[in-house]
Structures are given as C-alpha cells and as structure tokens.
C-alpha cells in the first residue's frame, strides 16, 4: 500500500538505530499487537546520537521514519529531521505524540491515556472498598503523573468515590488550617472513611524539603522522583497517632500496572485512525509532520518542505 514494500521496527528506542537489529513488521507480525500490553519494540532512556541515527537511516535506505513518544522523543525527532535536511536526504520524518501522562502541549489526547484511566479505576475501586470496610478507613492510591495530573484527575472524575485528588498543578501543604491533615480529619469525622488519589509528581517539593533530596536525573535528563506517596502515607499515620485518633490507611500503587494492560476499545479505535491519516500525509510528500487529536478533529502540523 502507498508503494511501501518493507516496514522495519527499531528495537530499544533511539539507540536501536545503531546498536540493535531491526524487526520486519509484516501484517502477520503486527496482526494482534493491539491485544497485548506494552510495546513489541521495547523502549529505552537516552541513547540519542543524531549522527549515528541518520547514518543508520541512510545506510539502510530508509525513506520514511515514524517516531512515537513524548516531549523528549519529539525533540529528538526534530533534531533528526534537521540533520536529514542538512544532508539533503529524501527522507520523511513523522512524529507521533505518545505519553501515558497525556501532557504533550496542544493535543487533547494521547493514545493509551483512556486505557490507563480505565485501569486506574480498578485501583480506586479497591481503595474505596477497603476504606468503607473499616472504621476511619483511608484508601490512598498513587498514579502516574510526573509533571501533570491528567490520569489522576480523570480517574477521580470517572470514579466519583474520591474525596481528595492531589496533582502537581495544584500545590498543597500538610499541616495547619486548610492543610491536608485538617481535611482528612474533617472527612473522617463526617463520613468515617475516605479515598485519596495522588499523582506521583504532586508534593515533591514537600518531600525534597524534608529529606534534602538531591536533584538526580535519569538517562533522558528527567528528574528522578522520590516516592512521595509512601512518604505522605507515613506522615498521615504519624500525624493521627500524635492526635490519638485511630485510622486505617491502605496504600495502593498501581503505577506500572495501568500502562501494562492491553488497550481498551477507545484506544483501539483511535490508534488506527492516527496511522491512516499519517500515512496519507506522508504519501502527499510532506517531509516533516506531527499528528495529533485536537478538539476531536484530526490535525496535522508540519514543518520543512
């Protein structure tokens, strides 16, 4: 179709261009991948060597490159395109926004996000059942969300069982009037139980101040986050122990479970529509583009000639 005779999958992220073998992506190979979780190609942090990547593209005779990933990955795709253009190669580069956190600017939804929110419901429901089953029960769920709380907030809105949702975009404090501890005590006295949902990036500044954490980074340059969920859970227990008020807190961390499941029906419909439009865009000869869903309309942003 579209004159494409061979499709290769690059294993292990950017370094796979020059450090690993490729996988032929035939219809038989990809026939049922939508029924699996994760990625058949694998992923990695770092490994972006622009010169080696473009050398590999040139040596293999590749003329279309589709790069799936978040902010860092798309920045890398832009650099690759600039190097391809500098060399005068006839290669199309397409960036396909993909992040479980759904925090890429401009787009409304990244594929996989609906699946993650749906799976998060299981953890929230378990927390709700546990909290209801014992006096002064607190169900505490930590979800993904490094710099944004889209998963936590959407899961909270969908659940309707959550009393408190903590996200990076909305700073909070623990003690004093209007603090988290005061809210928890008020809620327990009124209802006898409650559910808290927290994005992993929320409250990081509180933990850093407490333990004097170092600003360590991973291979992609992202700041390594401390487990703020466990820390706040312990702070809650310590606070109410001092108050001589018995509580029963159950901490649930489904962080990686929510992105390891097969995609749901919504994402199974959304993803093919993305790749169909993207192929049409490249077929028309646009050299660099990025495809996204914005306000329920399929839009394509392109740069270069």
Coordinates of N, CA and C in Angstrom, one line a residue, residues 101-305:
X101 N 1.1 10.1 30.4 CA 0.6 11.2 31.2 C -0.3 12.1 30.5
X102 N -0.4 12.0 29.1 CA -1.2 12.9 28.3 C -0.9 14.4 28.5
X103 N 0.4 14.7 28.6 CA 0.8 16.1 28.9 C 1.6 16.7 27.8
X104 N 1.5 16.3 26.6 CA 2.1 16.9 25.5 C 1.3 18.1 25.1
X105 N 1.9 19.3 25.0 CA 1.1 20.6 24.7 C 0.3 20.5 23.4
X106 N -0.7 21.2 23.3 CA -1.6 21.3 22.1 C -2.6 20.2 22.0
X107 N -2.1 18.9 22.1 CA -3.1 17.8 21.8 C -4.0 17.6 23.0
X108 N -5.2 17.1 22.7 CA -6.2 16.8 23.7 C -6.0 15.4 24.3
X109 N -5.5 14.5 23.5 CA -5.5 13.1 24.0 C -4.4 12.3 23.3
X110 N -3.6 11.6 24.0 CA -2.6 10.7 23.5 C -3.1 9.3 23.6
X111 N -2.9 8.5 22.6 CA -3.4 7.1 22.6 C -2.8 6.4 23.8
X112 N -3.6 5.6 24.4 CA -3.1 4.9 25.7 C -3.6 5.5 26.9
X113 N -4.0 6.8 26.8 CA -4.4 7.5 28.0 C -5.8 7.0 28.5
X114 N -6.7 6.8 27.6 CA -8.0 6.2 28.0 C -7.9 4.9 28.7
X115 N -7.0 4.1 28.2 CA -6.8 2.7 28.8 C -6.2 2.9 30.2
X116 N -5.3 3.8 30.4 CA -4.7 4.0 31.7 C -5.7 4.5 32.7
X117 N -6.5 5.4 32.3 CA -7.6 5.9 33.2 C -8.6 4.8 33.6
X118 N -8.9 4.0 32.6 CA -9.9 2.9 32.8 C -9.3 1.9 33.8
X119 N -8.0 1.6 33.6 CA -7.4 0.6 34.5 C -7.2 1.2 35.9
X120 N -7.0 2.5 36.0 CA -6.8 3.1 37.3 C -8.1 3.0 38.1
X121 N -9.2 2.9 37.5 CA -10.5 2.7 38.2 C -10.5 1.5 39.1
X122 N -9.8 0.4 38.7 CA -9.7 -0.8 39.5 C -9.0 -0.5 40.8
X123 N -8.0 0.2 40.8 CA -7.2 0.5 42.0 C -8.1 1.4 42.9
X124 N -8.7 2.4 42.3 CA -9.5 3.3 43.1 C -10.7 2.6 43.7
X125 N -11.3 1.7 42.9 CA -12.4 0.9 43.5 C -12.0 0.1 44.6
X126 N -10.8 -0.6 44.5 CA -10.3 -1.4 45.6 C -10.0 -0.5 46.8
X127 N -9.5 0.7 46.6 CA -9.2 1.6 47.8 C -10.6 2.0 48.4
X128 N -11.6 2.2 47.6 CA -12.9 2.6 48.2 C -13.5 1.5 49.0
X129 N -13.4 0.3 48.5 CA -14.0 -0.9 49.2 C -13.2 -1.1 50.5
X130 N -11.9 -1.0 50.5 CA -11.1 -1.1 51.7 C -11.4 -0.1 52.7
X131 N -11.6 1.2 52.3 CA -11.8 2.3 53.2 C -13.2 2.2 53.9
X132 N -14.2 1.7 53.1 CA -15.5 1.5 53.6 C -15.7 0.4 54.6
X133 N -14.7 -0.5 54.5 CA -14.8 -1.8 55.3 C -14.3 -1.7 56.7
X134 N -13.8 -0.6 57.1 CA -13.2 -0.4 58.4 C -13.4 1.0 59.0
X135 N -13.4 1.1 60.2 CA -13.6 2.5 60.8 C -12.4 3.4 60.5
X136 N -12.7 4.6 60.2 CA -11.7 5.6 59.8 C -10.8 5.0 58.7
X137 N -11.3 4.4 57.8 CA -10.5 3.8 56.7 C -10.1 4.9 55.7
X138 N -8.9 4.8 55.3 CA -8.3 5.7 54.2 C -7.8 4.9 53.1
X139 N -8.3 5.0 51.9 CA -7.7 4.3 50.7 C -6.9 5.4 50.0
X140 N -5.6 5.1 49.8 CA -4.6 6.0 49.2 C -4.1 5.4 48.0
X141 N -4.3 6.0 46.8 CA -3.9 5.5 45.5 C -2.9 6.4 44.9
X142 N -1.7 5.9 44.5 CA -0.7 6.8 43.8 C -0.7 6.3 42.3
X143 N -0.9 7.3 41.4 CA -0.9 7.1 40.0 C 0.2 7.8 39.3
X144 N 0.4 7.5 38.0 CA 1.4 8.2 37.2 C 1.0 9.6 37.0
X145 N 2.0 10.5 36.7 CA 1.8 11.9 36.5 C 3.0 12.7 37.0
X146 N 4.1 12.7 36.3 CA 5.3 13.3 36.7 C 5.2 14.8 36.9
X147 N 4.7 15.5 35.8 CA 4.6 16.9 35.9 C 3.1 17.4 35.7
X148 N 2.2 16.4 35.5 CA 0.8 16.8 35.3 C -0.1 15.7 35.9
X149 N -1.3 16.1 36.3 CA -2.2 15.1 37.0 C -3.4 14.7 36.1
X150 N -3.2 14.5 34.8 CA -4.3 14.2 34.0 C -4.9 12.8 34.3
X151 N -4.0 11.8 34.5 CA -4.5 10.4 34.8 C -5.3 10.5 36.2
X152 N -4.6 11.1 37.2 CA -5.2 11.2 38.5 C -6.6 11.9 38.5
X153 N -6.6 13.0 37.8 CA -7.8 13.8 37.8 C -8.9 13.2 37.0
X154 N -8.6 12.6 35.8 CA -9.7 11.9 35.0 C -10.2 10.7 35.7
X155 N -9.3 9.9 36.3 CA -9.7 8.8 37.1 C -10.6 9.2 38.3
X156 N -10.2 10.3 38.9 CA -11.0 10.8 40.0 C -12.4 11.2 39.6
X157 N -12.5 11.9 38.5 CA -13.8 12.3 37.9 C -14.7 11.2 37.5
X158 N -14.0 10.2 36.9 CA -14.8 9.0 36.5 C -15.2 8.1 37.6
X159 N -14.5 8.1 38.7 CA -14.8 7.2 39.8 C -15.9 7.7 40.7
X160 N -15.9 9.0 41.0 CA -16.9 9.6 41.9 C -16.8 9.1 43.3
X161 N -15.8 8.3 43.6 CA -15.6 7.8 45.0 C -14.4 8.5 45.7
X162 N -13.8 9.4 45.0 CA -12.6 10.0 45.5 C -12.9 11.3 46.3
X163 N -12.3 11.5 47.5 CA -12.6 12.7 48.3 C -11.5 13.7 48.1
X164 N -10.3 13.3 47.7 CA -9.2 14.3 47.6 C -8.3 13.8 46.4
X165 N -8.0 14.7 45.5 CA -7.1 14.4 44.4 C -5.9 15.4 44.4
X166 N -4.7 14.9 44.6 CA -3.5 15.7 44.7 C -2.7 15.6 43.3
X167 N -2.5 16.8 42.7 CA -1.8 16.8 41.4 C -0.7 17.9 41.4
X168 N 0.3 17.7 40.6 CA 1.4 18.7 40.5 C 1.0 20.1 40.2
X169 N -0.1 20.3 39.5 CA -0.5 21.6 39.1 C -1.1 22.4 40.2
X170 N -1.4 21.8 41.3 CA -2.1 22.4 42.4 C -1.3 22.2 43.7
X171 N -0.5 23.1 44.1 CA 0.3 22.9 45.3 C -0.5 22.8 46.6
X172 N -0.1 22.0 47.6 CA -0.8 21.8 48.8 C 0.2 21.8 50.0
X173 N -0.3 21.8 51.2 CA 0.5 21.7 52.3 C -0.2 20.7 53.3
X174 N 0.6 20.2 54.3 CA 0.1 19.2 55.1 C -0.6 19.7 56.4
X175 N 0.1 20.6 57.1 CA -0.3 21.0 58.4 C -1.0 22.4 58.5
X176 N -1.7 22.6 59.5 CA -2.3 23.9 59.7 C -3.7 24.1 59.1
X177 N -4.3 25.2 59.2 CA -5.6 25.4 58.7 C -5.6 25.3 57.1
X178 N -6.6 24.5 56.6 CA -6.6 24.3 55.2 C -5.7 23.3 54.6
X179 N -4.9 22.7 55.5 CA -3.9 21.7 55.1 C -4.6 20.3 54.9
X180 N -3.8 19.4 54.4 CA -4.3 18.0 54.1 C -4.7 17.3 55.3
X181 N -4.0 17.4 56.4 CA -4.3 16.7 57.6 C -5.7 17.2 58.2
X182 N -5.9 18.5 58.1 CA -7.2 19.0 58.6 C -8.3 18.5 57.8
X183 N -8.1 18.4 56.5 CA -9.2 18.0 55.6 C -9.5 16.5 55.8
X184 N -8.5 15.7 56.0 CA -8.7 14.3 56.3 C -9.5 14.0 57.6
X185 N -9.1 14.8 58.6 CA -9.8 14.6 59.9 C -11.2 15.0 59.8
X186 N -11.5 16.1 59.1 CA -12.9 16.6 58.9 C -13.7 15.5 58.1
X187 N -13.1 15.0 57.1 CA -13.8 14.0 56.3 C -14.1 12.7 57.0
X188 N -13.1 12.3 57.8 CA -13.3 11.0 58.6 C -14.4 11.2 59.6
X189 N -14.4 12.4 60.3 CA -15.5 12.6 61.3 C -16.8 12.7 60.7
X190 N -16.9 13.2 59.4 CA -18.2 13.3 58.7 C -18.7 12.0 58.2
X191 N -17.8 11.2 57.5 CA -18.2 10.0 56.8 C -17.6 8.7 57.3
X192 N -16.5 8.8 58.1 CA -16.0 7.6 58.6 C -15.0 6.9 57.7
X193 N -14.8 7.4 56.5 CA -13.9 6.8 55.5 C -13.6 7.8 54.4
X194 N -12.5 7.6 53.6 CA -12.3 8.5 52.5 C -11.3 7.8 51.6
X195 N -11.2 8.4 50.4 CA -10.2 7.9 49.3 C -9.4 9.1 48.9
X196 N -8.1 8.9 48.8 CA -7.2 9.9 48.3 C -6.5 9.4 47.0
X197 N -6.5 10.2 46.0 CA -5.7 9.8 44.8 C -4.6 10.9 44.5
X198 N -3.4 10.4 44.2 CA -2.3 11.3 44.1 C -1.5 11.0 42.9
X199 N -1.1 12.0 42.1 CA -0.2 11.9 41.0 C 1.2 11.8 41.6
X200 N 2.1 11.0 41.0 CA 3.4 10.8 41.5 C 4.3 12.1 41.6
X201 N 3.9 13.1 40.8 CA 4.7 14.3 40.9 C 4.2 15.4 41.9
X202 N 3.0 15.1 42.5 CA 2.5 16.0 43.4 C 3.2 16.0 44.7
X203 N 3.4 17.2 45.3 CA 4.0 17.2 46.7 C 5.5 16.9 46.7
X204 N 6.2 16.9 45.5 CA 7.6 16.5 45.5 C 8.4 17.6 46.3
X205 N 8.0 18.8 46.2 CA 8.7 19.9 46.9 C 8.7 19.7 48.5
X206 N 7.6 19.1 49.0 CA 7.4 18.9 50.4 C 8.4 17.8 50.8
X207 N 8.5 16.7 50.0 CA 9.4 15.6 50.3 C 10.9 16.1 50.2
X208 N 11.2 16.9 49.2 CA 12.6 17.3 49.0 C 13.0 18.2 50.2
X209 N 12.1 19.0 50.7 CA 12.5 19.9 51.8 C 12.7 19.0 53.1
X210 N 12.0 17.9 53.2 CA 12.0 17.1 54.3 C 13.3 16.2 54.4
X211 N 13.7 15.7 53.2 CA 14.8 14.7 53.2 C 16.0 15.3 52.6
X212 N 15.9 16.6 52.1 CA 17.1 17.2 51.4 C 17.5 16.4 50.3
X213 N 16.6 16.0 49.4 CA 16.9 15.1 48.3 C 17.8 15.8 47.2
X214 N 18.6 15.0 46.6 CA 19.4 15.5 45.5 C 18.7 15.6 44.2
X215 N 19.0 16.5 43.3 CA 18.4 16.6 42.0 C 19.0 15.6 41.0
X216 N 18.8 14.3 41.2 CA 19.4 13.3 40.3 C 18.5 13.2 39.1
X217 N 19.1 12.8 38.0 CA 18.4 12.7 36.7 C 18.6 11.3 36.1
X218 N 17.6 10.9 35.3 CA 17.7 9.6 34.6 C 18.5 9.9 33.3
X219 N 18.6 8.8 32.4 CA 19.4 8.9 31.2 C 18.8 9.9 30.2
X220 N 17.5 10.2 30.3 CA 16.9 11.1 29.4 C 16.9 12.6 29.9
X221 N 17.5 12.8 31.1 CA 17.5 14.1 31.7 C 16.3 14.5 32.6
X222 N 15.4 13.5 32.8 CA 14.3 13.8 33.7 C 14.7 13.6 35.1
X223 N 14.2 14.5 36.0 CA 14.5 14.5 37.4 C 13.9 13.2 38.0
X224 N 14.7 12.5 38.8 CA 14.3 11.3 39.4 C 13.4 11.7 40.6
X225 N 12.1 11.1 40.6 CA 11.2 11.5 41.6 C 11.3 10.5 42.8
X226 N 11.1 11.1 44.0 CA 11.1 10.3 45.2 C 9.6 9.8 45.4
X227 N 9.5 8.7 46.1 CA 8.2 8.1 46.3 C 7.4 8.9 47.3
X228 N 6.7 9.9 46.8 CA 6.0 10.9 47.7 C 4.8 10.2 48.3
X229 N 4.2 9.2 47.6 CA 3.0 8.5 48.1 C 3.3 7.8 49.4
X230 N 4.4 7.1 49.4 CA 4.7 6.4 50.7 C 5.1 7.3 51.8
X231 N 5.8 8.4 51.4 CA 6.2 9.4 52.4 C 4.9 10.1 53.1
X232 N 4.0 10.5 52.2 CA 2.8 11.2 52.7 C 1.9 10.2 53.5
X233 N 1.9 9.0 53.1 CA 1.1 8.0 53.8 C 1.6 7.8 55.2
X234 N 3.0 7.8 55.4 CA 3.6 7.7 56.7 C 3.4 8.9 57.5
X235 N 3.4 10.1 56.9 CA 3.2 11.3 57.6 C 1.7 11.4 58.1
X236 N 0.8 10.9 57.3 CA -0.6 10.9 57.8 C -0.7 10.0 59.0
X237 N -0.1 8.8 58.9 CA -0.2 7.9 60.1 C 0.4 8.5 61.3
X238 N 1.6 9.1 61.1 CA 2.3 9.8 62.3 C 1.5 10.9 62.9
X239 N 0.8 11.7 62.0 CA 0.0 12.8 62.5 C -1.1 12.3 63.3
X240 N -1.9 11.4 62.9 CA -3.1 10.9 63.6 C -2.7 10.1 64.8
X241 N -1.5 9.5 64.8 CA -1.0 8.8 66.0 C -0.8 9.8 67.1
X242 N -0.2 11.0 66.8 CA 0.0 12.0 67.8 C -1.3 12.6 68.2
X243 N -2.3 12.6 67.4 CA -3.6 13.2 67.7 C -4.4 12.1 68.5
X244 N -3.9 10.9 68.7 CA -4.5 9.8 69.3 C -5.9 9.5 68.7
X245 N -5.9 9.6 67.4 CA -7.1 9.2 66.6 C -6.7 8.0 65.7
X246 N -7.4 6.9 65.9 CA -7.0 5.7 65.2 C -7.5 5.8 63.7
X247 N -6.6 5.5 62.8 CA -7.0 5.4 61.4 C -6.5 4.1 60.8
X248 N -7.0 3.7 59.7 CA -6.6 2.5 59.0 C -6.3 2.9 57.5
X249 N -5.1 3.1 57.2 CA -4.7 3.5 55.8 C -4.2 2.4 55.0
X250 N -4.8 2.2 53.8 CA -4.3 1.2 52.9 C -3.7 1.9 51.6
X251 N -2.4 1.7 51.4 CA -1.7 2.3 50.3 C -1.7 1.4 49.1
X252 N -2.1 1.9 47.9 CA -2.2 1.1 46.7 C -1.4 1.8 45.6
X253 N -0.4 1.1 45.0 CA 0.4 1.7 44.0 C 0.4 0.9 42.7
X254 N -0.6 1.2 41.8 CA -0.7 0.5 40.5 C 0.0 1.2 39.4
X255 N 1.1 2.0 39.7 CA 1.7 2.8 38.8 C 2.0 2.2 37.4
X256 N 2.7 1.0 37.4 CA 3.1 0.4 36.2 C 2.0 -0.6 35.7
X257 N 1.1 -1.0 36.5 CA 0.0 -1.8 36.1 C -0.9 -1.2 35.1
X258 N -1.1 0.2 35.3 CA -2.1 0.8 34.4 C -1.6 1.1 33.0
X259 N -0.3 0.9 32.8 CA 0.2 1.1 31.4 C 0.7 -0.3 30.8
X260 N 0.5 -1.4 31.5 CA 1.0 -2.7 31.0 C -0.2 -3.5 30.5
X261 N -1.4 -3.0 30.5 CA -2.5 -3.8 30.1 C -2.8 -3.5 28.6
X262 N -3.5 -4.4 27.9 CA -3.9 -4.2 26.5 C -4.8 -3.0 26.4
X263 N -4.7 -2.4 25.2 CA -5.5 -1.1 25.0 C -7.0 -1.4 25.0
X264 N -7.8 -0.5 25.5 CA -9.2 -0.7 25.5 C -9.9 -0.3 24.2
X265 N -11.2 -0.4 24.1 CA -11.9 -0.2 22.8 C -11.6 1.2 22.3
X266 N -11.7 2.2 23.1 CA -11.5 3.6 22.7 C -10.1 3.8 22.0
X267 N -9.1 3.3 22.7 CA -7.7 3.4 22.1 C -7.6 2.5 20.8
X268 N -8.3 1.4 20.8 CA -8.2 0.5 19.6 C -8.8 1.2 18.4
X269 N -9.8 2.1 18.6 CA -10.4 2.8 17.5 C -9.6 4.0 17.1
X270 N -9.0 4.7 18.2 CA -8.3 5.9 18.0 C -7.0 5.7 17.2
X271 N -6.2 4.7 17.6 CA -4.9 4.5 17.1 C -4.8 4.2 15.6
X272 N -5.7 3.4 15.1 CA -5.7 3.2 13.6 C -6.0 4.4 12.8
X273 N -6.9 5.2 13.4 CA -7.2 6.5 12.7 C -6.0 7.4 12.6
X274 N -5.2 7.4 13.6 CA -3.9 8.2 13.6 C -3.0 7.7 12.5
X275 N -2.8 6.4 12.4 CA -1.8 6.0 11.4 C -2.3 6.1 10.0
X276 N -3.6 6.0 9.8 CA -4.1 6.1 8.5 C -3.9 7.5 7.9
X277 N -4.3 8.5 8.8 CA -4.1 9.9 8.4 C -2.6 10.2 8.2
X278 N -1.7 9.7 9.1 CA -0.3 10.0 9.0 C 0.3 9.4 7.7
X279 N -0.1 8.2 7.3 CA 0.4 7.7 6.0 C -0.1 8.5 4.8
X280 N -1.3 9.0 4.9 CA -1.8 9.9 3.8 C -1.0 11.1 3.7
X281 N -0.7 11.7 4.9 CA 0.1 12.9 4.9 C 1.5 12.7 4.3
X282 N 2.1 11.6 4.7 CA 3.5 11.4 4.1 C 3.4 11.0 2.6
X283 N 2.4 10.4 2.2 CA 2.2 10.0 0.8 C 2.1 11.2 0.0
X284 N 1.5 12.3 0.6 CA 1.4 13.6 -0.2 C 2.7 14.3 -0.3
X285 N 3.8 13.8 0.4 CA 5.1 14.4 0.2 C 5.5 15.4 1.2
X286 N 4.8 15.5 2.3 CA 5.2 16.5 3.4 C 6.3 15.8 4.2
X287 N 7.4 16.5 4.3 CA 8.7 15.9 4.8 C 8.7 15.7 6.3
X288 N 8.2 16.6 7.0 CA 8.2 16.5 8.5 C 6.9 16.9 9.0
X289 N 6.3 16.1 9.9 CA 5.0 16.4 10.4 C 4.8 15.8 11.8
X290 N 3.7 16.3 12.4 CA 3.4 15.7 13.7 C 1.8 15.6 13.8
X291 N 1.4 14.5 14.1 CA -0.1 14.2 14.1 C -0.7 14.2 15.5
X292 N -1.8 14.8 15.6 CA -2.4 14.9 16.9 C -4.0 15.0 16.8
X293 N -4.6 14.7 17.9 CA -6.0 14.9 18.0 C -6.3 16.2 18.8
X294 N -7.0 17.1 18.2 CA -7.2 18.4 18.9 C -8.7 18.7 18.7
X295 N -9.4 18.9 19.9 CA -10.8 19.2 19.9 C -11.6 18.3 19.0
X296 N -11.2 17.0 19.1 CA -11.9 15.9 18.4 C -11.8 16.0 16.8
X297 N -10.9 16.8 16.3 CA -10.6 16.9 14.9 C -9.2 16.4 14.7
X298 N -9.0 15.7 13.6 CA -7.6 15.2 13.3 C -6.9 16.3 12.6
X299 N -5.8 16.8 13.2 CA -5.0 17.9 12.7 C -3.6 17.4 12.4
X300 N -2.9 17.9 11.5 CA -1.6 17.6 11.2 C -0.7 18.9 11.2
X301 N 0.3 18.9 12.0 CA 1.2 20.1 12.0 C 2.5 19.7 11.2
X302 N 2.9 20.5 10.3 CA 4.1 20.1 9.6 C 5.1 21.3 9.5
X303 N 6.4 20.9 9.4 CA 7.4 21.9 9.2 C 8.3 21.4 8.1
X304 N 9.1 22.3 7.6 CA 10.0 21.9 6.5 C 9.3 21.8 5.2
X305 N 10.0 21.4 4.1 CA 9.4 21.3 2.8 C 9.3 19.9 2.3

